[in-house]
Short mmCIF file of C-alpha atoms in Angstrom, two decimals:
data_model
loop_
_atom_site.label_atom_id
_atom_site.label_comp_id
_atom_site.label_asym_id
_atom_site.label_seq_id
_atom_site.Cartn_x
_atom_site.Cartn_y
_atom_site.Cartn_z
CA ASN A 228 -56.72 -27.80 -30.52
CA ALA A 229 -53.50 -27.37 -27.79
CA GLY A 230 -50.52 -28.29 -30.53
CA VAL A 231 -47.32 -29.32 -28.99
CA THR A 232 -47.74 -29.30 -25.13
CA GLN A 233 -44.34 -29.69 -22.79
CA THR A 234 -44.84 -30.41 -19.06
CA PRO A 235 -43.64 -29.09 -16.55
CA LYS A 236 -43.27 -25.62 -17.72
CA PHE A 237 -40.18 -24.69 -15.57
CA ARG A 238 -38.30 -27.08 -12.80
CA VAL A 239 -35.03 -26.40 -10.12
CA LEU A 240 -33.14 -29.48 -9.89
CA LYS A 241 -30.67 -30.36 -7.51
CA THR A 242 -27.22 -32.36 -9.11
CA GLY A 243 -27.86 -36.07 -9.61
CA GLN A 244 -31.29 -35.54 -9.04
CA SER A 245 -33.45 -37.49 -12.21
CA MET A 246 -36.57 -36.12 -14.04
CA THR A 247 -38.31 -36.73 -16.88
CA LEU A 248 -39.81 -34.41 -19.18
CA LEU A 249 -43.12 -34.95 -21.31
CA CYS A 250 -43.81 -33.87 -24.38
CA ALA A 251 -46.99 -34.48 -25.91
CA GLN A 252 -49.19 -33.53 -29.27
CA ASP A 253 -52.79 -33.83 -30.49
CA MET A 254 -51.78 -33.37 -34.52
CA ASN A 255 -50.92 -37.39 -35.14
CA HIS A 256 -47.40 -36.07 -35.96
CA GLU A 257 -44.93 -39.02 -36.92
CA TYR A 258 -41.77 -37.17 -36.07
CA MET A 259 -41.22 -35.71 -32.56
CA TYR A 260 -37.92 -34.03 -31.46
CA TRP A 261 -36.18 -32.94 -28.52
CA TYR A 262 -33.49 -29.63 -28.60
CA ARG A 263 -32.27 -27.83 -26.15
CA GLN A 264 -31.54 -24.06 -26.93
CA ASP A 265 -28.62 -22.12 -24.33
CA PRO A 266 -27.60 -18.71 -25.31
CA GLY A 267 -24.98 -18.14 -28.04
CA MET A 268 -25.93 -21.81 -29.20
CA GLY A 269 -29.65 -21.93 -30.87
CA LEU A 270 -31.36 -24.92 -31.20
CA ARG A 271 -29.53 -28.08 -30.93
CA LEU A 272 -31.33 -32.01 -31.05
CA ILE A 273 -30.59 -34.53 -28.36
CA HIS A 274 -33.17 -36.90 -29.88
CA TYR A 275 -36.13 -37.79 -32.06
CA SER A 276 -37.95 -39.78 -33.11
CA VAL A 277 -39.40 -41.23 -36.50
CA GLY A 278 -42.21 -42.82 -34.86
CA GLU A 279 -44.34 -44.87 -31.74
CA GLY A 280 -41.66 -46.92 -30.65
CA THR A 281 -38.72 -46.25 -32.17
CA THR A 282 -36.17 -42.91 -31.27
CA ALA A 283 -33.03 -42.03 -32.38
CA LYS A 284 -29.69 -39.49 -31.10
CA GLY A 285 -29.24 -35.89 -32.57
CA GLU A 286 -26.06 -33.65 -32.23
CA VAL A 287 -26.15 -33.66 -27.66
CA PRO A 288 -27.62 -36.99 -26.72
CA ASP A 289 -24.98 -37.83 -23.47
CA GLY A 290 -26.74 -37.52 -20.15
CA TYR A 291 -30.05 -38.08 -22.29
CA ASN A 292 -32.64 -40.24 -22.96
CA VAL A 293 -36.17 -40.89 -24.33
CA SER A 294 -38.94 -42.86 -24.93
CA ARG A 295 -41.46 -42.99 -27.30
CA LEU A 296 -44.48 -45.03 -25.99
CA LYS A 297 -47.00 -43.64 -27.64
CA LYS A 298 -46.91 -41.77 -30.59
CA GLN A 299 -48.32 -38.69 -29.14
CA ASN A 300 -46.02 -38.72 -26.28
CA PHE A 301 -42.51 -38.50 -26.66
CA LEU A 302 -40.40 -38.60 -23.08
CA LEU A 303 -37.17 -36.72 -22.26
CA GLY A 304 -34.65 -38.44 -18.96
CA LEU A 305 -32.17 -36.58 -17.45
CA GLU A 306 -31.48 -39.96 -15.11
CA SER A 307 -28.26 -37.57 -13.45
CA ALA A 308 -28.67 -34.33 -13.56
CA ALA A 309 -25.65 -32.09 -14.32
CA PRO A 310 -25.28 -28.36 -14.49
CA SER A 311 -24.49 -28.31 -17.68
CA GLN A 312 -27.97 -29.31 -18.43
CA THR A 313 -29.16 -26.07 -17.60
CA SER A 314 -31.27 -25.03 -20.73
CA VAL A 315 -34.07 -24.31 -21.62
CA TYR A 316 -35.42 -27.22 -23.56
CA PHE A 317 -37.90 -27.71 -26.70
CA CYS A 318 -40.22 -30.34 -28.11
CA ALA A 319 -41.55 -30.27 -31.55
CA SER A 320 -43.42 -32.06 -34.04
CA SER A 321 -44.05 -32.66 -37.58
CA LEU A 322 -45.52 -35.58 -40.27
CA ARG A 323 -43.89 -37.65 -41.48
CA GLY A 324 -40.20 -36.43 -43.34
CA VAL A 325 -37.45 -34.39 -41.88
CA ARG A 326 -38.70 -30.94 -44.50
CA GLN A 327 -41.78 -30.93 -42.73
CA PRO A 328 -42.64 -27.80 -40.80
CA GLN A 329 -42.33 -28.58 -36.99
CA HIS A 330 -44.38 -27.01 -34.38
CA PHE A 331 -43.11 -26.30 -30.80
CA GLY A 332 -43.88 -26.40 -27.88
CA ASP A 333 -43.73 -23.71 -25.09
CA GLY A 334 -40.49 -25.02 -23.85
CA THR A 335 -39.78 -26.45 -20.41
CA ARG A 336 -37.52 -24.05 -18.60
CA LEU A 337 -34.71 -26.38 -16.73
CA SER A 338 -32.45 -25.03 -13.93
CA ILE A 339 -29.75 -27.07 -11.83
CA LEU A 340 -27.75 -26.02 -9.06
CA GLY B 98 -21.56 -31.51 -41.30
CA GLN B 99 -22.85 -28.51 -41.36
CA ASN B 100 -21.76 -24.91 -41.22
CA ILE B 101 -24.44 -22.55 -41.04
CA ASP B 102 -23.41 -18.32 -40.80
CA GLN B 103 -25.50 -15.71 -39.50
CA PRO B 104 -25.00 -12.50 -38.54
CA THR B 105 -25.92 -11.93 -34.21
CA GLU B 106 -27.48 -9.32 -34.25
CA MET B 107 -28.94 -6.41 -36.86
CA THR B 108 -30.98 -3.48 -35.62
CA ALA B 109 -33.75 -1.51 -37.67
CA THR B 110 -35.79 0.86 -37.62
CA GLU B 111 -40.18 0.63 -37.94
CA GLY B 112 -40.86 0.79 -41.32
CA ALA B 113 -37.87 0.14 -42.91
CA ILE B 114 -36.58 -3.14 -45.15
CA VAL B 115 -34.02 -5.78 -44.01
CA GLN B 116 -32.42 -8.23 -45.24
CA ILE B 117 -31.25 -10.94 -42.57
CA ASN B 118 -28.58 -12.92 -44.59
CA CYS B 119 -27.48 -16.87 -44.01
CA THR B 120 -24.83 -18.09 -45.96
CA TYR B 121 -23.95 -22.73 -45.46
CA GLN B 122 -22.29 -25.11 -46.73
CA THR B 123 -23.77 -28.39 -46.18
CA SER B 124 -23.57 -31.97 -48.51
CA GLY B 125 -27.17 -33.46 -49.83
CA PHE B 126 -28.92 -30.03 -49.48
CA ASN B 127 -32.36 -29.97 -50.44
CA GLY B 128 -34.08 -27.01 -48.77
CA LEU B 129 -33.44 -24.75 -46.12
CA PHE B 130 -36.38 -23.55 -43.24
CA TRP B 131 -36.57 -20.17 -41.48
CA TYR B 132 -37.85 -20.05 -38.00
CA GLN B 133 -39.20 -16.71 -36.32
CA GLN B 134 -38.69 -17.38 -32.44
CA HIS B 135 -39.86 -13.84 -29.93
CA ALA B 136 -37.74 -14.01 -26.81
CA GLY B 137 -38.80 -16.59 -24.15
CA GLU B 138 -41.33 -18.43 -27.06
CA ALA B 139 -41.24 -21.14 -29.37
CA PRO B 140 -39.74 -21.29 -32.95
CA THR B 141 -42.58 -20.50 -35.22
CA PHE B 142 -41.62 -21.71 -39.12
CA LEU B 143 -42.21 -18.72 -41.29
CA SER B 144 -41.00 -20.26 -44.89
CA TYR B 145 -39.39 -23.64 -46.51
CA ASN B 146 -37.02 -23.05 -50.18
CA VAL B 147 -35.95 -25.49 -51.70
CA LEU B 148 -35.61 -24.44 -55.43
CA ASP B 149 -34.02 -20.41 -55.98
CA GLY B 150 -35.09 -17.68 -55.76
CA LEU B 151 -37.38 -15.15 -54.36
CA GLU B 152 -40.44 -17.09 -52.58
CA GLU B 153 -43.25 -13.81 -50.92
CA LYS B 154 -45.66 -13.99 -48.55
CA GLY B 155 -46.80 -10.79 -46.86
CA ARG B 156 -44.52 -8.11 -45.80
CA PHE B 157 -42.14 -11.17 -45.42
CA SER B 158 -39.92 -12.76 -48.09
CA SER B 159 -37.26 -15.51 -48.78
CA PHE B 160 -34.66 -16.52 -51.05
CA LEU B 161 -32.17 -19.26 -52.10
CA SER B 162 -29.52 -19.64 -54.44
CA ARG B 163 -28.63 -22.97 -54.11
CA SER B 164 -24.60 -22.11 -55.97
CA LYS B 165 -24.27 -19.90 -53.66
CA GLY B 166 -25.09 -21.66 -50.75
CA TYR B 167 -26.88 -18.23 -49.77
CA SER B 168 -30.28 -17.95 -48.37
CA TYR B 169 -32.39 -14.18 -47.37
CA LEU B 170 -35.06 -13.39 -45.53
CA LEU B 171 -36.55 -10.09 -46.50
CA LEU B 172 -38.92 -7.80 -44.00
CA LYS B 173 -40.26 -5.01 -45.37
CA GLU B 174 -42.63 -2.07 -43.52
CA LEU B 175 -41.03 -3.21 -40.56
CA GLN B 176 -43.17 -3.06 -36.85
CA MET B 177 -41.90 -3.69 -33.23
CA LYS B 178 -43.41 -6.99 -33.33
CA ASP B 179 -40.95 -7.73 -36.10
CA SER B 180 -38.15 -7.89 -33.06
CA ALA B 181 -37.55 -11.37 -32.86
CA SER B 182 -34.91 -13.79 -33.45
CA TYR B 183 -34.82 -15.52 -36.66
CA LEU B 184 -33.06 -18.88 -37.48
CA CYS B 185 -32.09 -20.33 -40.89
CA ALA B 186 -31.92 -24.06 -41.19
CA PRO B 187 -30.63 -26.04 -44.01
CA GLY B 188 -31.70 -29.41 -44.50
CA SER B 189 -29.36 -32.26 -46.09
CA GLY B 190 -29.73 -35.57 -46.67
CA ASN B 191 -32.55 -37.33 -44.57
CA THR B 192 -31.10 -35.97 -41.59
CA PRO B 193 -32.91 -34.16 -39.31
CA LEU B 194 -32.53 -30.20 -39.59
CA VAL B 195 -29.82 -28.31 -37.51
CA PHE B 196 -29.95 -24.65 -36.71
CA GLY B 197 -28.09 -21.73 -36.94
CA LYS B 198 -27.93 -19.81 -34.48
CA GLY B 199 -29.80 -17.10 -35.61
CA THR B 200 -30.07 -13.52 -35.67
CA ARG B 201 -31.74 -11.17 -33.34
CA LEU B 202 -33.33 -8.58 -34.57
CA SER B 203 -34.36 -4.84 -33.13
CA VAL B 204 -36.85 -3.29 -34.24
CA ILE B 205 -36.32 1.14 -33.13
CA ALA B 206 -39.08 4.10 -33.39
#
């Protein structure tokens, strides 16, 4: 049972490039989340989804887009990467409800030069 | 919005007891989570308190006082592997969790 899998684990981009981070979960969870974690800032929610085909903005959504075409996958896109988006990105999933414990992936370390 | 306050860093000795405090101000409060995060790894769920009082889970216990907006995580018989960041996350209504900035605990011999 893999749990939550994030792809890729590391990536270096140049300013202006685009990329997509993939999150896949095999626990049949309804809710999925994308966070970024920066030193001294803690985990901050970017976007989240309460079910297939639905997405909603979190605390820091600007510069990111998401899609949840399949229940098990949640994609995070950066259309035009900026150095301020250098961070560690975590995906998480949970059963239905925001009070369910979240299961996190191992993270994607993204550097933008 | 929410206001979450927890100490940035703490140091404790192997075998000792340490208490990590979290104070919060949030409307529509309906429970508080604690997560553990080892350096370079993903956060993992530790505890969830809905009602006032102490909940014990092995060496770890979590306490909640809703009227005071206060929670603490108590770690007993500290081990080196307990060196990690501990994240407090109070829930508010039906909105996603907001995490505190975390307390980095260092356990020394």
